[in-house]
XYZ file of N, CA and C in Angstrom:
474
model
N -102.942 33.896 134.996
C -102.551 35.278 135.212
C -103.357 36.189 134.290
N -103.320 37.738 134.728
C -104.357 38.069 133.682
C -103.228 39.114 132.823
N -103.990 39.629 131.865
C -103.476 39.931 130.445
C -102.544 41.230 130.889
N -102.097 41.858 131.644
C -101.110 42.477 132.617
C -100.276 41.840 132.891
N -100.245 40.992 132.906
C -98.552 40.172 133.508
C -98.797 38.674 132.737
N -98.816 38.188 131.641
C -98.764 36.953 130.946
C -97.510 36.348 131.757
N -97.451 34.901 131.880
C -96.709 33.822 132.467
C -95.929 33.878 130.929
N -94.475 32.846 131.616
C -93.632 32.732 130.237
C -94.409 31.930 129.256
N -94.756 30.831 129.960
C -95.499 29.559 129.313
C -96.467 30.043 128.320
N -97.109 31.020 129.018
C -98.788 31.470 127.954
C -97.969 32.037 126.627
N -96.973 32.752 126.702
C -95.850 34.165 125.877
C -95.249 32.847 125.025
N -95.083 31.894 125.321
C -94.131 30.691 124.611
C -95.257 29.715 123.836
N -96.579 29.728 124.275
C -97.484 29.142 123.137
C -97.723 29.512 122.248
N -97.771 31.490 122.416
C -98.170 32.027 121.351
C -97.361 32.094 120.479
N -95.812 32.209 120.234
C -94.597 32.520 119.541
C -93.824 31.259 119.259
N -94.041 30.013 119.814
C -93.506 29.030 119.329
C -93.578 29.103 117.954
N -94.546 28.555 117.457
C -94.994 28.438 116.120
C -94.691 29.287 115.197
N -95.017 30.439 115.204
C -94.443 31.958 114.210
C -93.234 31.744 114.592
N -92.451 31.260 115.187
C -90.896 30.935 115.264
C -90.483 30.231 114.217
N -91.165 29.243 114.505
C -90.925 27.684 114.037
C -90.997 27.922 112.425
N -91.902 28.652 111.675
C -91.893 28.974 110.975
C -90.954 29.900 109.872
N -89.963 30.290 110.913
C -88.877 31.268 110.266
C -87.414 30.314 110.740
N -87.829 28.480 111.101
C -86.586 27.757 111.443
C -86.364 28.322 112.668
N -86.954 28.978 113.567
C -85.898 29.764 114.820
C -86.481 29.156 115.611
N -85.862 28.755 116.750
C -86.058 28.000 117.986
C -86.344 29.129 119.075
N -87.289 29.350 119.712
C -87.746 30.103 120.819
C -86.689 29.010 122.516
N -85.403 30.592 122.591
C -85.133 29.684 123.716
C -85.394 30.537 124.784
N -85.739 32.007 125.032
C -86.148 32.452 126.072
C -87.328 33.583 126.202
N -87.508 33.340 126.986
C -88.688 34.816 127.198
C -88.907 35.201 128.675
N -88.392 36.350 128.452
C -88.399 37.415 130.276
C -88.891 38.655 130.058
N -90.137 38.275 130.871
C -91.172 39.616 130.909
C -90.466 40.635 132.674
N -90.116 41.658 132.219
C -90.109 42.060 133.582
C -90.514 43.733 133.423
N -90.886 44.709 134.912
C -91.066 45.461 134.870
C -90.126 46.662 134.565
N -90.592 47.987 133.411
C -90.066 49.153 133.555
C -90.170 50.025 133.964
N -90.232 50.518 135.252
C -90.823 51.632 135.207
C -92.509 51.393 135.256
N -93.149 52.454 134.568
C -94.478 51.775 134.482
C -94.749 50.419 133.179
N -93.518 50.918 132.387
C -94.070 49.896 130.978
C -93.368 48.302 131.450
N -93.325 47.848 130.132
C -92.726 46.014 130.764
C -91.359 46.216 129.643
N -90.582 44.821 129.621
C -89.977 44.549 128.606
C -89.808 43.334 128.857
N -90.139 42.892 127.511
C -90.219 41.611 127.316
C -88.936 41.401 126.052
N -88.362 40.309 126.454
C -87.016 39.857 125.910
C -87.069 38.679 125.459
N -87.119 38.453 123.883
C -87.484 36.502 123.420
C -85.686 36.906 122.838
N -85.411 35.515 123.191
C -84.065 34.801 122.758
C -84.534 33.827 121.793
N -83.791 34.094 120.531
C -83.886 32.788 119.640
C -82.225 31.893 119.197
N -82.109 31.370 117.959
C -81.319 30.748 117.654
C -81.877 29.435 117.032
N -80.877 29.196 115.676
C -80.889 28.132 114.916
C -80.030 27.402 114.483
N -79.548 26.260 114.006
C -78.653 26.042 113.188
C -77.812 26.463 112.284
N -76.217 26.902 112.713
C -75.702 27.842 111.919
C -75.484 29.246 112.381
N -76.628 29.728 113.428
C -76.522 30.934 114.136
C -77.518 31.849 113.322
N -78.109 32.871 114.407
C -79.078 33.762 113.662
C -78.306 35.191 113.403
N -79.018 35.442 112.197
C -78.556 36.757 111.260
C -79.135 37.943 111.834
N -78.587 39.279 111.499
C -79.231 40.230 111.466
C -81.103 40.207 111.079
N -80.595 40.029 109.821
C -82.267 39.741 109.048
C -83.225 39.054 109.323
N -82.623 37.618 110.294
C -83.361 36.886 111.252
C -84.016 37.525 112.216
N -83.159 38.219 113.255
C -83.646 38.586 114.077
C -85.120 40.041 113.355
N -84.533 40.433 112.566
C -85.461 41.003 112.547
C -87.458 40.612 111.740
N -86.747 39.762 111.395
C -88.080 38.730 110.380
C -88.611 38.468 112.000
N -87.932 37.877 113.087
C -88.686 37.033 113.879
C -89.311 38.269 114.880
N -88.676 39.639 114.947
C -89.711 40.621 115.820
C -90.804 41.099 114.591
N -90.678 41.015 113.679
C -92.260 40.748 113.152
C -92.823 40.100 113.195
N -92.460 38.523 113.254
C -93.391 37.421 113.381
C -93.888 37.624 115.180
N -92.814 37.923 116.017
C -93.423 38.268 117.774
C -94.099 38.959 118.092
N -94.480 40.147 117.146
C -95.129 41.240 117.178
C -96.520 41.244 116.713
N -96.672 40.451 115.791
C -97.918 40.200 115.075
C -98.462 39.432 115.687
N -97.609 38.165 116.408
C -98.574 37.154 117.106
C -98.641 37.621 118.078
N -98.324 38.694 119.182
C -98.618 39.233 120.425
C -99.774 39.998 120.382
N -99.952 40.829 118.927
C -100.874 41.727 118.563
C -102.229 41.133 118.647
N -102.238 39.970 117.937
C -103.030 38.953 117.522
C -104.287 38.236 118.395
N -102.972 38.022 119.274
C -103.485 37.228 120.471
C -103.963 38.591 121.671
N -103.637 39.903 121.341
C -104.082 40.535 122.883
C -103.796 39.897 124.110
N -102.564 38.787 124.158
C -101.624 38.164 125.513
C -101.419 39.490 126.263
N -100.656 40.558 125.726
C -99.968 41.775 126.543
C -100.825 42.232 126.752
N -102.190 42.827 126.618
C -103.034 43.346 127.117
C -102.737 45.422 126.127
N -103.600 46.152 127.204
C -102.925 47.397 127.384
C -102.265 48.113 127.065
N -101.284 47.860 128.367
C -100.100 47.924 129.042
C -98.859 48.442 127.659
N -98.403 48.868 127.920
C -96.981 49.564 127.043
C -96.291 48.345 127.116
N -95.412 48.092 126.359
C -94.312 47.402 126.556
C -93.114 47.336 125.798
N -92.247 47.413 125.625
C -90.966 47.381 124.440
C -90.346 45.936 124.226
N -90.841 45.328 122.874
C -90.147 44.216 122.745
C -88.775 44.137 122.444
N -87.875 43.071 122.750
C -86.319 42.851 121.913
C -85.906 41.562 121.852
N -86.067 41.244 120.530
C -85.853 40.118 120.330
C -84.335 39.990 119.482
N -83.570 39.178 120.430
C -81.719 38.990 120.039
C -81.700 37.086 119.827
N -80.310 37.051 120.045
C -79.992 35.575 119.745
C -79.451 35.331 121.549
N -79.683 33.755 121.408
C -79.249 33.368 122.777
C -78.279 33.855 123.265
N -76.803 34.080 122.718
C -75.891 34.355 123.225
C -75.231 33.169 123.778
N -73.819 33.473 124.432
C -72.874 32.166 124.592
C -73.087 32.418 126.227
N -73.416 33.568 127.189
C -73.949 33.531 128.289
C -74.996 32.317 129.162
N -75.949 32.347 128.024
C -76.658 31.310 128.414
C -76.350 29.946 128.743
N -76.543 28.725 129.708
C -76.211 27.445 129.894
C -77.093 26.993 128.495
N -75.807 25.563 128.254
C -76.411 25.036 127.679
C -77.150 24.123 128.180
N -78.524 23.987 127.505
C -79.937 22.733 128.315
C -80.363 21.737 127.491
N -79.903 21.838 126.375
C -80.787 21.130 125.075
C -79.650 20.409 124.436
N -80.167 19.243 123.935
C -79.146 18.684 123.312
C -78.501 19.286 121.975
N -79.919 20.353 121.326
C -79.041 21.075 120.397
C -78.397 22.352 120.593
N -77.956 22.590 121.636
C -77.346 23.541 122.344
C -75.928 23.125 122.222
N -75.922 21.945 122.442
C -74.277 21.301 122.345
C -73.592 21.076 121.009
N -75.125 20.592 119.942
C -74.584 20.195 118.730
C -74.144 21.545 118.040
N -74.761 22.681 118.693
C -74.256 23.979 117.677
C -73.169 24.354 118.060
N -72.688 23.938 119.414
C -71.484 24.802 119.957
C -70.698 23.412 119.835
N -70.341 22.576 118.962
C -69.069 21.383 118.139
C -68.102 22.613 118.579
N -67.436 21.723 118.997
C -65.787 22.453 118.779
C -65.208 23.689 119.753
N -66.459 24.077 120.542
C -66.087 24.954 121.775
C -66.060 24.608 122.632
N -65.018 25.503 123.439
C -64.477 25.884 125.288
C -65.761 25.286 125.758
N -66.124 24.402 126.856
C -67.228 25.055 127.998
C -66.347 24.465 129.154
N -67.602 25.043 130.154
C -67.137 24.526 131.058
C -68.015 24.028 132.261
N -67.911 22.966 132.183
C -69.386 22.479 133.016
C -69.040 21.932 134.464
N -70.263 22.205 135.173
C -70.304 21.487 136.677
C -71.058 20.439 136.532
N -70.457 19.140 137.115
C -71.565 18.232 136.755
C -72.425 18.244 138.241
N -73.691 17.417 137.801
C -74.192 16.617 139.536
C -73.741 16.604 140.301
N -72.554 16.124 140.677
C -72.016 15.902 141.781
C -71.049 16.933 142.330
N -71.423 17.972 141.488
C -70.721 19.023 142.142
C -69.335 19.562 141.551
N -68.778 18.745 141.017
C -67.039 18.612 140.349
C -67.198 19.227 138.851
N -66.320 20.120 138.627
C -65.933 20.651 137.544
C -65.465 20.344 136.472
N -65.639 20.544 135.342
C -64.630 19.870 134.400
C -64.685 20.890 132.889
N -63.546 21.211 132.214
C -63.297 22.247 130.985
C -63.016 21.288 129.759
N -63.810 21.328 128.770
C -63.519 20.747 127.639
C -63.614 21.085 126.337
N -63.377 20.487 125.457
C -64.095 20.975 124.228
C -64.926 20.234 123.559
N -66.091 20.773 123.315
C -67.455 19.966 122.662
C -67.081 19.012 121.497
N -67.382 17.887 121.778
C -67.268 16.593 120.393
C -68.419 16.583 120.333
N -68.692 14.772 119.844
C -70.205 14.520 119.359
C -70.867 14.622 120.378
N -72.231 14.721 119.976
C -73.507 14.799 120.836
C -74.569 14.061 120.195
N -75.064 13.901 120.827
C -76.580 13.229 120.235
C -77.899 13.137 121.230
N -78.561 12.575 121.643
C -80.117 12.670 122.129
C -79.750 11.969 123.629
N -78.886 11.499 123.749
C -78.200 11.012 125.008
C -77.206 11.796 125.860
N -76.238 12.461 125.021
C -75.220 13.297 125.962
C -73.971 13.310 124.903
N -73.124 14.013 125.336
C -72.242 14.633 124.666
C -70.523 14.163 125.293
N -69.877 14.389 124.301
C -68.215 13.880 124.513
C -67.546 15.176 124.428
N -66.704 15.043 125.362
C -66.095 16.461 126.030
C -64.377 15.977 125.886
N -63.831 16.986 125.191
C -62.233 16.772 124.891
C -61.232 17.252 126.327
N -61.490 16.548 127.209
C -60.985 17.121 128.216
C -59.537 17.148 128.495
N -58.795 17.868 128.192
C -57.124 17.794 128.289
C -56.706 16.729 127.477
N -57.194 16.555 126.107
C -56.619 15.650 125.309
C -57.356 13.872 125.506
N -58.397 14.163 126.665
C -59.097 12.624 126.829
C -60.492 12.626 126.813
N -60.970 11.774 125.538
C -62.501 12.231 125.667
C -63.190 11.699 126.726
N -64.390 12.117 127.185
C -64.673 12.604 127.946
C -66.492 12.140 127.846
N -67.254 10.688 127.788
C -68.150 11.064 127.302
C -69.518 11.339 128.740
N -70.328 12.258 128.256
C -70.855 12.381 129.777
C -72.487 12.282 129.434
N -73.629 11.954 129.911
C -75.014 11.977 130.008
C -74.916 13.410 130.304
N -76.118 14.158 129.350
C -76.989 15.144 130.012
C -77.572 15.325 131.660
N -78.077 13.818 131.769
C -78.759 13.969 133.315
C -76.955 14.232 134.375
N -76.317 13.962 133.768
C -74.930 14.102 134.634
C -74.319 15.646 134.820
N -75.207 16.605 133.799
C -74.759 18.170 133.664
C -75.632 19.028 134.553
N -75.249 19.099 135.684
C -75.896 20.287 136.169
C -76.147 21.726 135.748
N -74.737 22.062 135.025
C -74.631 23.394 134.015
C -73.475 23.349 133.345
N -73.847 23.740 132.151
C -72.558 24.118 130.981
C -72.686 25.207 130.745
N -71.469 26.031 130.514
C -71.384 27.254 129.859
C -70.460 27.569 128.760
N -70.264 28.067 127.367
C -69.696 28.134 126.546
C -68.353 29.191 127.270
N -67.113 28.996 126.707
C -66.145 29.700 127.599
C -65.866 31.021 126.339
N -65.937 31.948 126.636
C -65.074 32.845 124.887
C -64.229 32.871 125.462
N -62.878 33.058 124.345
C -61.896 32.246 123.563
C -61.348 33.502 123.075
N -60.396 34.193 123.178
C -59.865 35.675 122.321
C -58.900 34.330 121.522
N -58.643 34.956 120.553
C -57.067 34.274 119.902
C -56.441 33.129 119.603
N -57.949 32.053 119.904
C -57.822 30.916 119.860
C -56.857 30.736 118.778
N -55.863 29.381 118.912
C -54.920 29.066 118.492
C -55.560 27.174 117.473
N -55.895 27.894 116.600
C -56.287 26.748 115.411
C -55.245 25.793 114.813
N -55.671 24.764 114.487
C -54.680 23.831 113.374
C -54.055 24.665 112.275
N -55.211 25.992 111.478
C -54.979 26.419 110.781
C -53.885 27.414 110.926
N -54.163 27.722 112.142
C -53.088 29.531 112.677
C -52.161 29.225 113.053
């Protein structure tokens, strides 16, 4: 593609690394049109969850390596770089290990539903507290998970 419309892939070589470097995991990037300008949107997240100060360390590190590289070309564009959010499916196995202890609610393969709460995980798949019975399931078995929010959750502690 040419330097007017960069692919995600080309936008994700350049920013991996200046990520990687501030611990932050590059989990999305959506270039789309404004008007005449673009906006381009990188999602990060780390272990523990990203900070204010994160996010903003890492639109300097996105900014410099976009600059760098002349990827965007031209063209105007407004960057914003946030944290994944609980919107997003989870895809990665460390997607599951950060969200220990939360709502989701996943469709597996075969189509059938199921609500649990996140146990262990590891490089294989994850154990799901499903109505009091764990629950352990393969990744290749998740078609989609989604983190559920929770107002008022009712703790051991509360």
């Amino acid at each position: 593609m040419s330097p007017l419309n960069p692919d995600s892939s080309r936008i994700n070589d350049v920013l991996r690394d200046p990520l990687a470097t501030l611990d932050l995991d590059l989990e999305a990037v959506e270039l789309s049109p404004a008007g005449k300008f673009r906006m381009l949107r990188i999602a990060v997240d780390k272990d523990g969850g990203v900070t204010l100060d994160d996010i903003a360390e890492a639109t300097k590190a996105v900014s410099a390596a976009l600059d760098e590289s002349d990827l965007m070309g031209e063209t105007a564009y407004t960057l914003e770089v946030t944290s994944r959010g609980v919107d997003r499916p989870l895809s990665e196995p460390r997607h599951w290990r950060r969200n220990h202890d939360r709502l989701v609610k996943a469709t597996l393969a075969d189509g059938s539903q199921l609500t649990g709460r996140v146990g262990a995980s590891d490089h294989d798949g994850v154990t799901l507290d499903v109505s009091g019975v764990e629950r352990r399931l393969a990744y290749d078995d998740i078609a989609k998970a989604l983190v559920q929010v929770e107002f008022n959750r009712k703790t051991k502690e509360s």
